[in-house]
Short mmCIF file of C-alpha atoms in Angstrom, two decimals:
data_model
loop_
_atom_site.label_atom_id
_atom_site.label_comp_id
_atom_site.label_asym_id
_atom_site.label_seq_id
_atom_site.Cartn_x
_atom_site.Cartn_y
_atom_site.Cartn_z
CA MET A 349 -5.13 -63.36 62.34
CA GLU A 350 -8.73 -62.31 61.69
CA ALA A 351 -9.12 -65.07 59.09
CA ILE A 352 -7.78 -67.65 61.55
CA GLN A 353 -10.16 -66.45 64.26
CA LYS A 354 -13.08 -66.68 61.84
CA GLU A 355 -12.22 -70.20 60.74
CA TYR A 356 -11.58 -71.24 64.34
CA GLU A 357 -15.03 -70.06 65.42
CA ARG A 358 -16.57 -71.86 62.45
CA LEU A 359 -14.63 -75.02 63.35
CA ILE A 360 -15.80 -74.90 66.98
CA LYS A 361 -19.36 -74.53 65.75
CA ARG A 362 -19.04 -77.42 63.30
CA ALA A 363 -16.81 -79.76 65.30
CA ASN A 364 -19.57 -80.84 67.62
CA LEU A 365 -19.13 -84.57 68.00
CA SER A 366 -22.26 -84.98 70.11
CA LYS A 367 -24.40 -85.46 66.97
CA SER A 368 -21.96 -88.02 65.59
CA ILE A 369 -21.82 -89.82 68.95
CA ASN A 370 -25.62 -89.97 69.08
CA ASP A 371 -25.75 -91.44 65.57
CA VAL A 372 -23.11 -94.07 66.46
CA GLU A 373 -25.01 -94.97 69.64
CA HIS A 374 -28.17 -95.35 67.55
CA CYS A 375 -26.35 -97.83 65.29
CA LEU A 376 -25.16 -99.77 68.31
CA ARG A 377 -28.71 -99.95 69.66
CA LEU A 378 -29.91 -101.30 66.30
CA LEU A 379 -27.29 -104.05 66.47
CA GLU A 380 -28.19 -104.92 70.06
CA ASN A 381 -31.93 -105.01 69.29
CA ALA A 382 -31.34 -107.24 66.27
CA ARG A 383 -29.23 -109.63 68.33
CA GLU A 384 -31.92 -109.84 71.03
CA ALA A 385 -34.64 -110.43 68.42
CA ILE A 386 -32.68 -113.27 66.83
CA LEU A 387 -32.01 -114.83 70.23
CA ARG A 388 -35.73 -114.71 71.07
CA ASP A 389 -36.87 -116.16 67.73
CA PRO A 390 -34.13 -117.58 65.45
CA THR A 391 -36.69 -118.24 62.69
CA THR A 392 -37.02 -114.48 62.08
CA SER A 393 -33.29 -113.97 61.68
CA LYS A 394 -33.44 -113.44 57.90
CA MET A 395 -36.11 -110.76 58.09
CA THR A 396 -34.38 -109.12 61.08
CA LEU A 397 -31.06 -108.91 59.23
CA VAL A 398 -32.72 -107.37 56.15
CA LYS A 399 -34.30 -104.66 58.31
CA LEU A 400 -31.01 -104.18 60.15
CA GLN A 401 -29.11 -103.73 56.90
CA GLN A 402 -31.42 -100.93 55.76
CA ALA A 403 -31.39 -99.16 59.15
CA MET A 404 -27.61 -99.50 59.52
CA SER A 405 -27.05 -98.12 56.02
CA THR A 406 -29.06 -95.02 56.93
CA GLY A 407 -27.34 -94.66 60.32
CA LEU A 408 -23.82 -94.98 58.90
CA SER A 409 -24.62 -92.42 56.20
CA LYS A 410 -25.55 -89.96 58.95
CA VAL A 411 -22.25 -90.63 60.74
CA GLN A 412 -20.31 -90.02 57.52
CA ASP A 413 -22.18 -86.75 56.97
CA ASP A 414 -21.31 -85.66 60.50
CA HIS A 415 -17.63 -86.43 59.90
CA LYS A 416 -17.63 -84.63 56.55
CA GLU A 417 -18.70 -81.44 58.24
CA ILE A 418 -15.89 -81.73 60.79
CA TYR A 419 -13.25 -82.59 58.19
CA THR A 420 -14.32 -79.63 56.06
CA GLY A 421 -13.92 -77.29 59.03
CA LEU A 422 -10.49 -78.75 59.89
CA ASN A 423 -9.35 -78.43 56.29
CA ARG A 424 -10.41 -74.78 56.05
CA TYR A 425 -8.80 -74.00 59.42
CA GLY A 426 -5.55 -75.69 58.37
CA LYS A 427 -5.44 -73.70 55.13
CA ALA A 428 -5.97 -70.46 57.08
CA LEU A 429 -3.06 -71.36 59.36
CA ASP A 430 -0.80 -72.23 56.42
CA LYS A 431 -1.71 -69.00 54.67
CA THR A 432 -0.95 -66.84 57.71
CA PHE A 433 2.09 -68.70 59.03
CA LYS A 434 4.05 -69.71 55.98
CA ALA A 435 6.45 -72.54 56.70
CA VAL A 436 10.12 -71.74 56.32
CA SER A 437 12.27 -74.50 54.91
CA THR A 438 15.84 -74.07 56.09
CA TYR A 439 17.28 -77.53 55.90
CA SER A 440 21.00 -77.91 55.42
CA THR A 441 23.16 -80.89 54.72
CA ASN A 442 25.27 -79.94 57.74
CA ASP A 443 22.44 -79.45 60.23
CA TYR A 444 23.58 -80.23 63.76
CA ASP A 445 21.15 -82.14 65.92
CA ALA A 446 22.32 -81.94 69.50
CA LEU A 447 19.68 -84.42 70.68
CA THR A 448 20.36 -87.32 68.33
CA SER A 449 22.77 -89.02 70.72
CA GLN A 450 20.91 -88.03 73.88
CA ALA A 451 17.88 -90.35 73.74
CA PRO A 452 18.24 -91.46 77.42
CA LEU A 453 18.32 -87.84 78.59
CA ILE A 454 15.27 -86.95 76.49
CA LYS A 455 13.33 -89.92 77.86
CA ARG A 456 14.32 -88.96 81.39
CA ALA A 457 13.24 -85.34 80.82
CA ILE A 458 9.83 -86.49 79.54
CA ALA A 459 9.33 -88.90 82.44
CA MET A 460 10.37 -86.25 84.98
CA HIS A 461 8.04 -83.72 83.39
CA LEU A 462 5.06 -86.09 83.58
CA ILE A 463 5.78 -86.86 87.23
CA ARG A 464 6.28 -83.19 88.13
CA GLU A 465 2.99 -82.28 86.43
CA GLY A 466 1.10 -84.90 88.42
CA GLN A 467 0.40 -87.15 85.39
CA PHE A 468 1.31 -90.26 87.33
CA SER A 469 -0.63 -92.85 85.31
CA VAL A 470 0.82 -91.51 82.05
CA ALA A 471 4.29 -91.48 83.62
CA ASP A 472 3.93 -95.12 84.69
CA PHE A 473 2.90 -96.11 81.17
CA PHE A 474 5.77 -94.12 79.64
CA LEU A 475 8.33 -95.64 82.00
CA THR A 476 7.06 -99.11 81.06
CA GLU A 477 7.06 -98.51 77.32
CA ALA A 478 10.23 -96.42 76.98
CA GLY A 479 12.47 -98.97 78.68
CA PRO A 480 14.84 -98.42 81.61
CA ILE A 481 14.98 -94.73 82.55
CA ASP A 482 17.13 -93.26 85.28
CA VAL A 483 14.32 -91.89 87.47
CA PRO A 484 14.41 -92.52 91.25
CA PRO A 485 11.48 -94.82 92.14
CA GLU A 486 10.63 -92.79 95.25
CA LEU A 487 10.32 -89.55 93.26
CA GLN A 488 6.74 -90.26 92.19
CA GLN A 489 5.72 -90.85 95.81
CA GLU A 490 7.26 -87.51 96.77
CA PHE A 491 5.30 -85.64 94.11
CA GLN A 492 2.12 -87.50 94.97
CA GLU A 493 2.52 -86.17 98.50
CA MET A 494 3.13 -82.66 97.14
CA TYR A 495 -0.03 -82.72 95.01
CA GLU A 496 -2.10 -84.07 97.90
CA ILE A 497 -0.96 -81.12 100.03
CA LEU A 498 -1.56 -78.62 97.19
CA ASP A 499 -5.03 -80.08 96.56
CA ALA A 500 -5.89 -79.64 100.24
CA MET A 501 -4.68 -76.04 100.11
CA ARG A 502 -6.41 -75.04 96.87
CA THR A 503 -9.70 -76.91 97.00
CA ARG A 504 -10.43 -77.25 100.72
CA ARG A 505 -8.42 -74.29 102.08
CA ASP A 506 -6.77 -76.76 104.45
CA LEU A 507 -3.23 -75.84 105.53
CA SER A 508 -2.74 -78.56 108.13
CA LEU A 509 -0.92 -80.97 105.80
CA ALA A 510 1.38 -78.23 104.52
CA ILE A 511 2.18 -77.00 108.04
CA ASP A 512 2.92 -80.56 109.22
CA TRP A 513 5.26 -81.06 106.25
CA ALA A 514 7.05 -77.75 106.92
CA ARG A 515 7.57 -78.69 110.58
CA GLN A 516 8.99 -82.07 109.65
CA LYS A 517 11.42 -80.34 107.28
CA SER A 518 12.05 -77.34 109.55
CA ALA A 519 15.79 -78.01 109.93
CA GLN A 520 16.33 -78.24 106.17
CA LEU A 521 14.15 -75.19 105.51
CA GLU A 522 16.00 -73.22 108.19
CA GLN A 523 19.30 -74.15 106.57
CA ARG A 524 18.00 -72.75 103.28
CA GLY A 525 16.87 -69.55 104.99
CA SER A 526 13.24 -70.32 104.15
CA ASN A 527 10.31 -68.77 106.05
CA LEU A 528 7.78 -71.24 104.66
CA GLU A 529 6.51 -72.52 108.02
CA PHE A 530 5.81 -69.00 109.27
CA GLU A 531 4.17 -68.00 105.98
CA LEU A 532 1.85 -71.00 106.24
CA CYS A 533 0.96 -70.23 109.85
CA LYS A 534 0.48 -66.55 108.96
CA LEU A 535 -1.95 -67.46 106.16
CA GLN A 536 -3.81 -69.77 108.54
CA PHE A 537 -4.14 -66.87 110.98
CA ILE A 538 -5.38 -64.51 108.24
CA TRP A 539 -7.97 -67.04 107.09
CA LEU A 540 -9.21 -67.53 110.66
CA PHE A 541 -9.20 -63.78 111.30
CA ILE A 542 -11.50 -63.20 108.33
CA GLU A 543 -13.86 -66.05 109.26
CA ARG A 544 -13.70 -66.29 113.08
CA PRO A 545 -11.56 -63.64 114.84
CA GLU A 546 -11.84 -65.35 118.25
CA ARG A 547 -10.35 -68.54 116.82
CA ALA A 548 -7.56 -66.49 115.22
CA MET A 549 -6.59 -65.12 118.63
CA ALA A 550 -6.41 -68.62 120.13
CA TYR A 551 -4.39 -69.82 117.15
CA ALA A 552 -1.91 -66.96 117.47
CA ARG A 553 -1.35 -67.66 121.18
CA ARG A 554 -0.76 -71.32 120.46
CA GLU A 555 1.43 -71.12 117.34
CA PHE A 556 3.25 -67.77 117.10
CA SER A 557 5.44 -68.03 120.20
CA ARG A 558 8.21 -69.96 118.44
CA PHE A 559 8.40 -67.37 115.65
CA GLN A 560 8.79 -64.30 117.89
CA GLU A 561 12.56 -64.09 117.67
CA LYS A 562 12.65 -63.94 113.89
CA HIS A 563 9.24 -62.54 112.91
CA LEU A 564 8.27 -60.33 115.83
CA LYS A 565 7.36 -57.32 113.67
CA ASP A 566 5.03 -59.36 111.44
CA ILE A 567 3.37 -60.93 114.48
CA GLN A 568 2.85 -57.49 116.06
CA GLN A 569 1.11 -56.24 112.91
CA LEU A 570 -1.15 -59.28 112.83
CA MET A 571 -2.11 -58.90 116.47
CA CYS A 572 -2.71 -55.14 116.21
CA ALA A 573 -5.34 -55.85 113.56
CA PHE A 574 -7.66 -56.89 116.42
CA LEU A 575 -7.84 -53.22 117.43
CA PHE A 576 -9.74 -52.44 114.22
CA LEU A 577 -12.28 -55.26 114.20
CA GLN A 578 -15.19 -52.82 114.01
CA SER A 579 -13.75 -50.86 111.08
CA PRO A 580 -11.09 -53.01 109.37
CA GLU A 581 -10.92 -50.68 106.35
CA LYS A 582 -9.39 -47.99 108.62
CA SER A 583 -6.70 -50.35 109.85
CA PRO A 584 -3.12 -49.52 108.81
CA TYR A 585 -2.71 -53.28 108.39
CA SER A 586 -5.69 -53.76 106.07
CA ARG A 587 -3.36 -54.59 103.17
CA ILE A 588 -2.47 -57.86 104.94
CA PHE A 589 -6.09 -59.01 104.73
CA ALA A 590 -7.06 -57.24 101.50
CA ASP A 591 -6.47 -60.04 98.96
CA PRO A 592 -6.58 -63.46 100.62
CA GLU A 593 -6.85 -65.23 97.24
CA LYS A 594 -3.49 -63.83 96.17
CA SER A 595 -2.03 -64.90 99.51
CA TRP A 596 -3.17 -68.48 98.90
CA ASN A 597 -1.61 -68.50 95.43
CA ASP A 598 1.66 -67.00 96.72
CA VAL A 599 1.96 -69.51 99.55
CA ALA A 600 1.12 -72.42 97.22
CA HIS A 601 3.87 -71.25 94.86
CA SER A 602 6.34 -70.90 97.76
CA PHE A 603 5.44 -74.37 99.01
CA THR A 604 5.99 -75.89 95.55
CA LYS A 605 9.32 -74.10 95.21
CA GLU A 606 10.61 -75.24 98.60
CA PHE A 607 9.31 -78.79 98.15
CA CYS A 608 11.15 -79.12 94.82
CA SER A 609 14.27 -77.45 96.24
CA LEU A 610 14.57 -80.04 99.00
CA LEU A 611 14.43 -82.71 96.28
CA GLY A 612 17.24 -80.93 94.43
CA LEU A 613 14.91 -79.85 91.62
CA SER A 614 13.80 -76.51 90.20
CA ALA A 615 10.28 -75.24 90.85
CA GLU A 616 9.46 -75.29 87.11
CA SER A 617 9.80 -78.29 84.82
CA PRO A 618 13.04 -78.00 82.80
CA LEU A 619 11.29 -79.55 79.80
CA TYR A 620 8.56 -76.90 79.91
CA ILE A 621 11.14 -74.12 80.24
CA ALA A 622 13.28 -75.51 77.41
CA ALA A 623 10.27 -75.89 75.09
CA THR A 624 9.01 -72.38 75.88
CA ALA A 625 12.44 -70.80 75.43
CA GLY A 626 12.82 -72.71 72.15
CA ALA A 627 9.46 -71.44 70.92
CA ILE A 628 10.51 -67.86 71.74
CA ALA A 629 13.88 -68.28 70.01
CA LEU A 630 12.60 -70.20 66.97
CA PRO A 631 11.62 -67.20 64.76
CA THR A 632 15.07 -65.62 65.18
CA LEU A 633 16.84 -68.91 64.51
CA LEU A 634 14.75 -69.55 61.40
CA LYS A 635 15.52 -66.08 60.12
CA MET A 636 19.26 -66.54 60.73
CA ALA A 637 19.17 -69.95 59.02
CA SER A 638 17.41 -68.38 56.03
CA ILE A 639 20.03 -65.62 55.79
CA MET A 640 22.89 -68.11 56.00
CA LYS A 641 21.28 -70.25 53.32
CA GLU A 642 20.86 -67.28 50.97
CA LYS A 643 24.47 -66.18 51.50
CA LYS A 644 25.67 -69.79 51.29
CA THR A 645 27.41 -69.60 54.64
CA GLU A 646 27.21 -71.95 57.60
CA TRP A 647 27.50 -71.58 61.34
CA SER A 648 30.49 -73.71 62.23
CA THR A 649 30.46 -73.41 66.04
CA VAL A 650 27.86 -76.01 67.03
CA ASN A 651 27.97 -75.20 70.74
CA GLU A 652 26.94 -71.57 70.24
CA LEU A 653 23.90 -69.85 68.75
CA PRO A 654 24.34 -67.80 65.56
CA ALA A 655 22.70 -64.79 67.20
CA GLU A 656 21.89 -63.47 70.65
CA ILE A 657 18.39 -64.52 71.67
CA ALA A 658 16.50 -62.13 73.95
CA LEU A 659 14.55 -64.18 76.50
CA PRO A 660 12.30 -62.88 79.31
CA PRO A 661 14.00 -62.38 82.71
CA GLY A 662 12.33 -65.53 84.04
CA TYR A 663 14.28 -67.62 81.53
CA GLN A 664 17.71 -66.21 82.34
CA PHE A 665 19.29 -68.58 84.85
CA HIS A 666 23.04 -68.14 84.37
CA SER A 667 24.79 -64.84 84.89
CA ILE A 668 27.45 -63.88 82.36
CA PHE A 669 30.64 -62.15 83.45
CA VAL A 670 32.60 -60.15 80.88
CA CYS A 671 36.22 -59.47 81.78
CA PRO A 672 36.74 -55.69 82.01
CA VAL A 673 40.31 -56.09 80.71
CA SER A 674 39.95 -58.44 77.72
CA LYS A 675 36.21 -57.73 77.10
CA ASP A 676 35.68 -61.50 76.67
CA GLN A 677 33.03 -63.59 78.40
CA THR A 678 34.41 -65.96 80.99
CA THR A 679 34.05 -69.72 80.52
CA ASP A 680 34.74 -72.87 82.51
CA SER A 681 38.28 -72.91 81.13
CA ASN A 682 38.69 -69.17 81.70
CA PRO A 683 36.78 -68.45 84.94
CA PRO A 684 36.49 -65.07 86.70
CA MET A 685 39.12 -64.52 89.41
CA MET A 686 38.78 -62.12 92.33
CA LEU A 687 41.85 -60.24 93.58
CA PRO A 688 42.30 -59.43 97.30
CA CYS A 689 41.14 -55.87 96.57
CA GLY A 690 37.76 -57.22 95.43
CA HIS A 691 38.12 -56.51 91.70
CA VAL A 692 37.34 -59.39 89.34
CA ILE A 693 38.98 -60.17 85.99
CA ALA A 694 39.29 -63.26 83.80
CA GLN A 695 41.93 -65.87 84.60
CA GLU A 696 43.70 -65.40 81.26
CA SER A 697 43.91 -61.64 81.83
CA LEU A 698 45.31 -62.29 85.30
CA GLN A 699 47.93 -64.67 83.93
CA ARG A 700 49.00 -62.12 81.34
CA LEU A 701 49.47 -59.56 84.12
CA ALA A 702 51.59 -62.07 86.09
CA LYS A 703 54.03 -62.93 83.33
CA GLY A 704 56.79 -63.86 85.73
CA GLY A 705 54.80 -66.58 87.57
CA SER A 706 52.50 -67.03 90.53
CA SER A 707 54.85 -65.36 93.02
CA VAL A 708 55.40 -62.20 90.96
CA THR A 709 53.81 -59.07 92.36
CA LEU A 710 51.17 -57.63 90.08
CA LYS A 711 49.13 -54.45 90.25
CA CYS A 712 45.36 -54.50 90.01
CA PRO A 713 44.29 -52.83 86.73
CA TYR A 714 41.61 -50.85 88.61
CA CYS A 715 43.22 -49.78 91.87
CA PRO A 716 46.74 -49.24 93.30
CA ARG A 717 46.69 -52.38 95.42
CA GLU A 718 49.29 -55.04 94.62
CA SER A 719 49.03 -58.80 95.04
CA SER A 720 50.19 -62.03 93.39
CA LEU A 721 48.56 -64.70 91.26
CA HIS A 722 48.19 -67.26 94.04
CA HIS A 723 46.19 -64.75 96.14
CA ALA A 724 43.40 -64.62 93.54
CA LYS A 725 40.33 -66.76 94.14
CA PRO A 726 37.93 -68.19 91.53
CA VAL A 727 34.40 -66.75 91.52
CA ILE A 728 31.53 -69.19 91.03
CA ILE A 729 28.55 -67.53 89.31
#
């Protein structure tokens, strides 16, 4: 890694295009001056072109020298990368490409990613060039609104747009159990309390009354902070006001999450998550492919990975239930089933226990309680 760092620093030092740009601009000025001279006096065109040829030859040589320096740096940097990270060739005649027949889904994922990241002009161009893609036309307008609100929050410390949006969506947010509107109003109070305490008091009287039933304790803590205006560091509630920057980031993240949730989307781009998870898993998969190639074996189950891939907790979205009886993971065709006693086993294990049919009494394998097959309920994880 030290060699790569060294070559990278050298490349940054060499890859300064400002000199090359200046030399190109000088050549352009020579061309413009020659054109103006010929327009003023056409009789001098021959002499002007001779002078231009000599000057342009010198200017273009300088541009080539500038580019040589950059290409040399890129070449050395590329060699350092190749030397450190040796490519592993693990191609097989039976490689399975799960994405070959999914071009529409890939295009849709790219378009959605561009829209979610706020790259609206690039998304428009991609949607035009890539052909018909199943993306709702109003989705871009929704995300434009989201980024306008986030920009107001992050750059101008203006929460009014976010609070208005949360109030318009209050019924949907309440149904989700979200406290976003209160968190926004709370942050507005904290910001006012730090800047102008008297305005914070007026704001609290005007806005906090409708939150008293659900957030009374939080409101009491905020209001008691006025008792320690002269020495806020001694306040037992100083932690609330200690790191306002973190509070802004947390509320912005919560707003993004709730906004996307109401659109039926995840807070993070699925394409970004898939690419990151793939990058984490790639070394293990390459190693497994290399081992299988050396042993001349192949992984025949295309819908499963050849090895368990350890991903960070943030990339684990689906819980896995292992039947305590059969020790097998449950699937869509063999879902987990909960007995009336509360114990959960796989459907196949349950059917084996109830050999006589759905009306036969069976005993739970983990407690004395008895029930029948039709009393079991599927568990959705």
